[in-house]
Short mmCIF file of C-alpha atoms in Angstrom, two decimals:
data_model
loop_
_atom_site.label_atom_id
_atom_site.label_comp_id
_atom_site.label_asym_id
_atom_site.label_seq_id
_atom_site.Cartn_x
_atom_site.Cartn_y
_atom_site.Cartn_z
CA UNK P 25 -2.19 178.30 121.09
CA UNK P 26 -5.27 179.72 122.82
CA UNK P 27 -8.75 179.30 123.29
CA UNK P 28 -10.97 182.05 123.09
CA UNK P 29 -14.79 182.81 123.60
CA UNK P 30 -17.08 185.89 124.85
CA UNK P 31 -16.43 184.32 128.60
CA UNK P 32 -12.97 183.44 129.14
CA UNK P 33 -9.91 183.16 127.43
CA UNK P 34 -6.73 180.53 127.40
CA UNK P 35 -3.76 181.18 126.06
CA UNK P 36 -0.24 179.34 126.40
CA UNK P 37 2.35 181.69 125.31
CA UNK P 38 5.67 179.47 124.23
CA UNK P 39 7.76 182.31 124.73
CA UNK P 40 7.36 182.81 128.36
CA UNK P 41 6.60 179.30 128.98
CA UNK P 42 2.96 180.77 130.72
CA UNK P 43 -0.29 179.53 130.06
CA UNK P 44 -2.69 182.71 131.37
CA UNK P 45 -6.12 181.26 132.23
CA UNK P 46 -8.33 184.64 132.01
CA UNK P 47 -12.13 185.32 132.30
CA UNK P 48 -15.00 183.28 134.07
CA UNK P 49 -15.50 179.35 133.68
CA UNK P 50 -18.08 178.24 134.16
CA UNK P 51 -18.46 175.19 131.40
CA UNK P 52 -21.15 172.17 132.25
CA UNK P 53 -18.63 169.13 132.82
CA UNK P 54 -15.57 166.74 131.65
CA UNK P 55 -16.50 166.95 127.81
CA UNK P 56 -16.74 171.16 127.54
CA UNK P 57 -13.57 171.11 129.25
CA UNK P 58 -11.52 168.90 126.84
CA UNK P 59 -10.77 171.27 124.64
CA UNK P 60 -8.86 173.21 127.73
CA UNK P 61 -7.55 170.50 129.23
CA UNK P 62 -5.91 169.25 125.94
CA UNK P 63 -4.18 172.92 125.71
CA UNK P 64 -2.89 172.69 129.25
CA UNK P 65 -1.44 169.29 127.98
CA UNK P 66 -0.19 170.26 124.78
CA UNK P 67 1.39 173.35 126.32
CA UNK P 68 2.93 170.53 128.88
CA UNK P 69 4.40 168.73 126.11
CA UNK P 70 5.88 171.30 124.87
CA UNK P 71 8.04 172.50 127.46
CA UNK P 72 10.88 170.26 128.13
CA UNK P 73 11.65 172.08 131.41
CA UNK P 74 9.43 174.00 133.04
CA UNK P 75 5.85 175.70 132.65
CA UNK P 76 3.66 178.86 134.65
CA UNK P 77 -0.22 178.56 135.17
CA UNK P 78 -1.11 182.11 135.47
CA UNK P 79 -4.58 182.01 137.41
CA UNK P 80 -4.18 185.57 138.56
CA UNK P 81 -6.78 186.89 135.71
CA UNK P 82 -8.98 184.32 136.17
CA UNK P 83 -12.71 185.60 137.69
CA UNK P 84 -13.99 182.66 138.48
CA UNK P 85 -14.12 178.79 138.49
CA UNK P 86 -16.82 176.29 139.30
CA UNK P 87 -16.46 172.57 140.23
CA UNK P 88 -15.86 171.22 137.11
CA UNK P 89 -13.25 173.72 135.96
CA UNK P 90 -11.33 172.68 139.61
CA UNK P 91 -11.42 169.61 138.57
CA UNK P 92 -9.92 169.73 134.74
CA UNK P 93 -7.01 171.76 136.91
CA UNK P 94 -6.82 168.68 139.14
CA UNK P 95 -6.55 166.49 136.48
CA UNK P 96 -3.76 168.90 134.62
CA UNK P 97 -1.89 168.86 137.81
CA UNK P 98 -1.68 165.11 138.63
CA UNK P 99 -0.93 164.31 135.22
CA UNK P 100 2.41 166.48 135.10
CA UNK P 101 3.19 165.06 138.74
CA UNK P 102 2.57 161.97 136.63
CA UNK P 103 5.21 162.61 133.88
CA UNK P 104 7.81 163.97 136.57
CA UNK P 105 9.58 166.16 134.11
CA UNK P 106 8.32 169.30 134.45
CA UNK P 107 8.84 172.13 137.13
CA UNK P 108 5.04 173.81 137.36
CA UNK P 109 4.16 177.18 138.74
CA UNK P 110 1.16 178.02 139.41
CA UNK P 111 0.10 182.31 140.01
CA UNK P 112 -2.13 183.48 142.15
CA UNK P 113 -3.21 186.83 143.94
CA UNK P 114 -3.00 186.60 147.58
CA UNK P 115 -5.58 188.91 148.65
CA UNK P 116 -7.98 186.36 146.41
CA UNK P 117 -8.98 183.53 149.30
CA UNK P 118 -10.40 181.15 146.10
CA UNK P 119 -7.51 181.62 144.05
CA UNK P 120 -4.77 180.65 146.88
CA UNK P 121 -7.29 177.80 147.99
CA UNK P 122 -6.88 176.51 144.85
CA UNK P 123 -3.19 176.57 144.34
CA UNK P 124 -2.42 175.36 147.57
CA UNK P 125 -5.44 172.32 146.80
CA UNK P 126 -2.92 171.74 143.63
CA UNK P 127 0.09 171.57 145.85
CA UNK P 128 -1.11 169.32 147.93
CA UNK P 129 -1.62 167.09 145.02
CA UNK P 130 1.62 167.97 143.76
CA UNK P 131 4.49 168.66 146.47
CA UNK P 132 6.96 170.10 144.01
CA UNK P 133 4.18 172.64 142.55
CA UNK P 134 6.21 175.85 143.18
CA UNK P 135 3.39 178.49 144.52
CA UNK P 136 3.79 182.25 143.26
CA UNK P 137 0.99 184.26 145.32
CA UNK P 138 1.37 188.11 144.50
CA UNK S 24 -36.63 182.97 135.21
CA UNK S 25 -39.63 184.33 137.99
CA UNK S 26 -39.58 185.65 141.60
CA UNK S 27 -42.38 183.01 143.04
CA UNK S 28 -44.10 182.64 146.72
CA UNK S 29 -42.44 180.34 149.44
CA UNK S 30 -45.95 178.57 148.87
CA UNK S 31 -45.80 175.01 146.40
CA UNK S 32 -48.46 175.50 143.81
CA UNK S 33 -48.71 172.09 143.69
CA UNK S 34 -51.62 171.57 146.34
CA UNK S 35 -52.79 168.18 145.30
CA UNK S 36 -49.30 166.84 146.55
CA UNK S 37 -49.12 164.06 149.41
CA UNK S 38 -46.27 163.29 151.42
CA UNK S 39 -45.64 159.52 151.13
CA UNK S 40 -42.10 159.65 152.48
CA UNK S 41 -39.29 162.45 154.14
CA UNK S 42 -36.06 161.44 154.70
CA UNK S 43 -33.48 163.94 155.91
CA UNK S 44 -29.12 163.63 156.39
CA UNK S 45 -26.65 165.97 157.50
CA UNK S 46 -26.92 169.11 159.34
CA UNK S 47 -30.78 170.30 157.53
CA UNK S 48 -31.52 173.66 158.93
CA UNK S 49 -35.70 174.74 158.10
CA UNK S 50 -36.95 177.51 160.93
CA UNK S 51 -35.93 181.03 160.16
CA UNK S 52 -36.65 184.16 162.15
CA UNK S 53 -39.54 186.23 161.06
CA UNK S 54 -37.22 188.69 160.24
CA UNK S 55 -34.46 187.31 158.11
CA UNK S 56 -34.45 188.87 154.38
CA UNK S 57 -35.03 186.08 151.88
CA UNK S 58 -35.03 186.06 148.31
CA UNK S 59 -36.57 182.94 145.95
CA UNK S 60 -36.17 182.40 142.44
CA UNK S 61 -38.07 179.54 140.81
CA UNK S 62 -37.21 177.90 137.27
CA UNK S 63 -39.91 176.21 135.68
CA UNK S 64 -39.02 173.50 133.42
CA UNK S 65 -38.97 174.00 129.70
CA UNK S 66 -38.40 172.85 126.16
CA UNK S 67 -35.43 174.90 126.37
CA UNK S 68 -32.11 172.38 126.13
CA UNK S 69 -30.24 172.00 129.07
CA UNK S 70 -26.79 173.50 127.30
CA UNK S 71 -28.44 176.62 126.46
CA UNK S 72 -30.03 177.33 129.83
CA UNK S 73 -26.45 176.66 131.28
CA UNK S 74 -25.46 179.98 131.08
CA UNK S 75 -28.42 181.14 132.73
CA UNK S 76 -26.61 179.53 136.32
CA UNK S 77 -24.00 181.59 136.19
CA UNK S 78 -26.49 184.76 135.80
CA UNK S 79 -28.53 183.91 138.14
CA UNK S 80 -25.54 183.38 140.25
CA UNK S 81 -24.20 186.92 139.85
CA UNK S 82 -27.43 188.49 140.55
CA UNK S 83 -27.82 186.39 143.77
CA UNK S 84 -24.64 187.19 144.76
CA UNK S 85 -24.74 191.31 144.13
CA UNK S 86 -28.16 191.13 145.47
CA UNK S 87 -27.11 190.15 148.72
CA UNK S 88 -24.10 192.56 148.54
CA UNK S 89 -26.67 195.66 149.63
CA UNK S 90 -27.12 193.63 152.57
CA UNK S 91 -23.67 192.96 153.39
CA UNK S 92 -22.93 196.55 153.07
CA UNK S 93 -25.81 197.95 155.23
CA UNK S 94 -25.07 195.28 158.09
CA UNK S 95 -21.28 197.24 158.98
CA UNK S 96 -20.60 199.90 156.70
CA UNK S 97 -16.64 199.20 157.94
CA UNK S 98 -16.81 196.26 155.88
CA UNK S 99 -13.86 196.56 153.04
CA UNK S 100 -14.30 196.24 149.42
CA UNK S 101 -12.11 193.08 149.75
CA UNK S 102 -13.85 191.92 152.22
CA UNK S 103 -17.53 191.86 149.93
CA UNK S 104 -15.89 190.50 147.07
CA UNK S 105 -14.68 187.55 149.24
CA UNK S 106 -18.18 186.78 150.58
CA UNK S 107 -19.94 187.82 146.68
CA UNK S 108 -17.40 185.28 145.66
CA UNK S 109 -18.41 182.52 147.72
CA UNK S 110 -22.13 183.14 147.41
CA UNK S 111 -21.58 183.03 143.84
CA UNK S 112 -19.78 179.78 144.11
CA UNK S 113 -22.45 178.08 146.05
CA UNK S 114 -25.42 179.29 144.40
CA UNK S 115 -23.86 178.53 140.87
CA UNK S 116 -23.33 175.12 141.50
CA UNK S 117 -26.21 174.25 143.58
CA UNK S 118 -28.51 175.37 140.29
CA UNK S 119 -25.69 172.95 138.38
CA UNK S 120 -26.36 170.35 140.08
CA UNK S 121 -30.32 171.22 140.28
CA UNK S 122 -30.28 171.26 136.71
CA UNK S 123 -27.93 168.47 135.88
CA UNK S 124 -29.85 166.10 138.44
CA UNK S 125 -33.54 167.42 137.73
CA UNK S 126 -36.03 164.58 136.45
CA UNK S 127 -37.35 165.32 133.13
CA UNK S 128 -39.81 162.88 133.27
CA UNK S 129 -41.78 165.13 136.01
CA UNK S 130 -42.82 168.55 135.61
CA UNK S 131 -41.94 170.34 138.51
CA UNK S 132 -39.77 173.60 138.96
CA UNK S 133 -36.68 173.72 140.07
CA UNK S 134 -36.50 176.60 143.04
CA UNK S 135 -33.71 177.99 145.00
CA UNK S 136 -34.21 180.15 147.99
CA UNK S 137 -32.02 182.36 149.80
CA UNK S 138 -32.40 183.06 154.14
CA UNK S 139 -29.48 185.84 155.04
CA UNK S 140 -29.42 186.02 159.15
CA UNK S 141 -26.70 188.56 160.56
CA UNK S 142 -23.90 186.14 160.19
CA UNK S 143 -24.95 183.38 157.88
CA UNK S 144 -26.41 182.93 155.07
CA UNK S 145 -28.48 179.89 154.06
CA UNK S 146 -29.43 178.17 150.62
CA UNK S 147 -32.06 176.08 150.13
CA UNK S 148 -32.71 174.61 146.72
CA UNK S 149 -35.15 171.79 145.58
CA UNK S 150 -35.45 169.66 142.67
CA UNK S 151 -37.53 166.49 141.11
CA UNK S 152 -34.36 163.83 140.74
CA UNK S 153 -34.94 160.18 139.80
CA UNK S 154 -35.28 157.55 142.15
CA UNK S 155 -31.51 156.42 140.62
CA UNK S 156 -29.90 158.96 141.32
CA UNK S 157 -31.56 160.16 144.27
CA UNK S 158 -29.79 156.01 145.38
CA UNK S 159 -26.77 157.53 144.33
CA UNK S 160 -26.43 161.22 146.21
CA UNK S 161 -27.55 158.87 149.54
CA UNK S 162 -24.64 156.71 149.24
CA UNK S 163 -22.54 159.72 148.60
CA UNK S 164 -24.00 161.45 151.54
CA UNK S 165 -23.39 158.80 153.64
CA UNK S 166 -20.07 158.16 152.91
CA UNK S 167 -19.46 162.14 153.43
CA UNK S 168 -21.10 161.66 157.17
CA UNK S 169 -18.89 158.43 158.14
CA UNK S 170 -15.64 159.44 156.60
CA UNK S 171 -13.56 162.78 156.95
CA UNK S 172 -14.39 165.34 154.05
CA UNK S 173 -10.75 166.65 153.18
CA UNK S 174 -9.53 162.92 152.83
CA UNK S 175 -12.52 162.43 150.20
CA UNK S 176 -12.07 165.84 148.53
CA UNK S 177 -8.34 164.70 147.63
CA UNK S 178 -9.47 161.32 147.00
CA UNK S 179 -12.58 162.11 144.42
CA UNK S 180 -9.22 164.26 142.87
CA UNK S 181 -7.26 161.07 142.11
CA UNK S 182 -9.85 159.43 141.10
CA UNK S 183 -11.15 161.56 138.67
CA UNK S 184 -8.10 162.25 136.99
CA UNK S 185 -7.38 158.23 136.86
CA UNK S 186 -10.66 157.07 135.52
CA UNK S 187 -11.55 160.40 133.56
CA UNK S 188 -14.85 159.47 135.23
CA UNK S 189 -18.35 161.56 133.92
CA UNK S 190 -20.82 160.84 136.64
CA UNK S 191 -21.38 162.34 139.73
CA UNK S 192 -17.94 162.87 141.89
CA UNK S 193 -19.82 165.13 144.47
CA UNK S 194 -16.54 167.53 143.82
CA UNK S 195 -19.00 170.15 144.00
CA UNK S 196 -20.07 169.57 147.40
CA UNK S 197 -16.71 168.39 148.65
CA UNK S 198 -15.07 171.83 147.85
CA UNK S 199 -18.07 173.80 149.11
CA UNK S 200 -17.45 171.47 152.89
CA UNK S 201 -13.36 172.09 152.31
CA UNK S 202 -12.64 175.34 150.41
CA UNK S 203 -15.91 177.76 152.04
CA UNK S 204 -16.78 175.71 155.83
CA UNK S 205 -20.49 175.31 154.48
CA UNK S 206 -22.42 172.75 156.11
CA UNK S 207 -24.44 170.96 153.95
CA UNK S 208 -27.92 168.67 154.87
CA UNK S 209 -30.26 167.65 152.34
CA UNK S 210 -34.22 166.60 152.28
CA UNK S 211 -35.77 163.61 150.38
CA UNK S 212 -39.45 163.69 149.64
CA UNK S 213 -41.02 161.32 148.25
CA UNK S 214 -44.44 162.95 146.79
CA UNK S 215 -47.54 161.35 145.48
CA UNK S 216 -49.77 163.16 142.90
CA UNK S 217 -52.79 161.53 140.74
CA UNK S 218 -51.59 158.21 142.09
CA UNK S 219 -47.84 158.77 140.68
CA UNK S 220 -45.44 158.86 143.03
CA UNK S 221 -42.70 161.52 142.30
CA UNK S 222 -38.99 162.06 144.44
CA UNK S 223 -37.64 165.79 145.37
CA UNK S 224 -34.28 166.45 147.22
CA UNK S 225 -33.59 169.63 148.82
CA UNK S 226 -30.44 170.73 149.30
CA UNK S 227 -29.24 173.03 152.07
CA UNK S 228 -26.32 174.60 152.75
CA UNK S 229 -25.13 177.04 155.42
CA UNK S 230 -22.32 179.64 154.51
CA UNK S 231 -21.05 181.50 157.68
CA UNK S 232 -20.71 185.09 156.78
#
C-alpha cells in the first residue's frame, strides 16, 4: 500500500510492519489528507500486534499534516491493541517535537530518536 | 507573485476602526533588513495557488539563510537548517491561513512582510477576512490570552480527532506558540472605501532566532 505523488511519498510496508512517511506535506486541510490518514488506518488494521511510523525521511509537515498524525495517534490509543513506534532523527528539533507531542497523547507510544 | 513597497496603494482608504490583541510588535530600526512579498488576488483557484505557499515559503526561508550566515559565520549547518526550518514553518502557514481566510468578496492583496533584527525575526502578514470569521479568530484569540496555550494545543488535538472537525482549530497557531516560542499579536482594521466598509487582520508573529 502506498501513496505516491511528485511531493511526498507513503508507503506501509507489511513486511516490516513500517509505514515510512517520506517527502514534504504540505496538503490544504482534513479532506486532502484522507486519503493518508485512511492508509495509516488500514496499515493499523492490519497489524494485529504492533506497527513503526518512520518520520525520519520526512522534510517537512505543516499544521494540517500534524494534525492527521494526531488523529492517527489517538485513534490507535483508542483501539488499545497495538504497540506504535514512532522514528525520528534526533538532531531534527521538529521531528522529536512531534513525536514527543504524539507521546504525550499516547503514553505507551514507544519513541525511537536516532 | 511581486516584490511591492511597504506603501498601501490603496490611498482612498479610511480607518473606521483598529483593534489590536496579543503581543503586536510595529516599530523597527532603520536598519533591520526586510523583505515583502505581495499576492494580488486572482481568478486563479485557491487549490492550485496552494502550492505556491510552500514556494514562497522555501524562498523566504533560504533568503534569510544569507543573513543567518553573515551574522556568525560559527553558526553550524545544523544549526541554519533548524532556524530555515522554522521560518519555513511559520511563513508557510501564515500564507495558509492568509489564503484560506482571505475575503473574496474584496479585492485586496494579500501581503506578507519579513523584519530580521540580530536575534529575531518578525512576520507580519495582512489579509481582507470577513466580518464572520474575523468574530471567530477574536474568540479564538481570546481564549489563547485567558487560558494556558499547551493545555489548548493538546486540547484542539482531542478534539479534532473526536469531531473530525473542518473549520478553524487555530492548530496552526497553537503549534507555532508551543513547538517554535513565537509570540503571536494580531491587528484588526476595519477600512472604509467608496462608502463600503471592508475588515483586514494582520497577523504578527515574533520568532526568536
Amino acid at each position: 500500500m502506498e501513496i505516491k505523488t511528485d511531493d511526498y511519498h507513503i508507503i506501509f510496508d507489511k513486511p516490516s510492519a513500517t509505514v515510512i512517511c517520506k517527502g514534504s506535506l504540505l496538503l490544504s486541510g482534513t479532506e486532502e489528507y484522507a486519503p493518508i490518514l485512511d492508509l495509516l488506518n488500514q496499515a493499523a488494521e492490519q497489524q494485529a500486534e504492533q506497527l513503526v511510523l518512520d518520520l525520519r525521511p520526512l522534510e517537512f509537515l505543516n499544521s494540517s499534516g500534524i494534525n492527521t498524525l494526531t488523529k492517527f495517534v489517538i485513534n490507535v490509543r483508542n483501539r488499545q491493541t497495538l504497540q506504535l513506534t514512532g522514528m525520528g532523527y534526533e538532531e531534527i528539533p521538529w521531528q522529536v517535537r512531534l513525536l514527543k507531542n504524539l507521546k504525550r497523547l499516547m503514553p505507551d507510544l514507544q519513541l525511537n530518536l536516532e | 507573485m511581486g516584490l511591492v513597497t511597504t506603501d498601501n496603494p490603496l490611498t482612498e482608504l479610511l480607518h473606521v476602526m483598529i483593534e489590536v490583541f496579543g503581543n503586536y510588535i510595529n516599530e523597527f530600526p532603520e536598519n533591520s533588513e526586510y523583505l515583502v512579498v505581495g499576492f494580488s488576488p486572482t481568478s486563479i483557484p485557491l487549490k492550485r495557488r496552494w502550492r505556491n505557499n510552500g514556494l514562497s515559503a522555501d524562498f523566504i526561508a533560504d533568503y534569510l539563510q544569507t543573513f543567518f550566515v553573515t551574522e556568525d559565520q560559527a553558526i553550524s549547518q545544523k544549526q541554519i537548517q533548524v532556524k530555515k526550518n522554522a521560518v519555513k514553518y511559520i511563513a508557510n502557514e501564515l500564507l495558509e491561513n492568509a489564503m484560506k481566510f482571505s475575503d473574496e468578496a474584496v479585492h485586496y492583496s494579500t501581503r506578507i512582510a519579513f523584519h530580521l533584527h540580530s536575534d529575531s525575526l518578525i512576520f507580519h502578514v495582512t489579509n481582507s477576512i470577513n466580518p464572520e470569521n474575523a468574530k471567530k479568530l477574536k474568540a479564538f484569540i481570546e481564549k489563547i490570552e485567558r487560558e494556558d496555550p499547551h493545555d489548548l494545543y493538546f486540547l484542539q488535538m482531542e478534539a479534532n480527532a473526536n469531531e473530525g472537525s473542518q473549520g478553524h482549530s487555530g492548530l496552526g497557531f497553537l503549534s507555532m506558540i508551543c513547538d517554535y516560542e513565537a509570540k503571536l499579536g494580531w491587528r484588526f482594521e476595519v477600512l472604509e472605501l467608496h462608502n463600503q466598509n471592508m475588515t483586514t487582520v494582520t497577523t504578527m508573529v515574533y520568532l526568536s532566532l
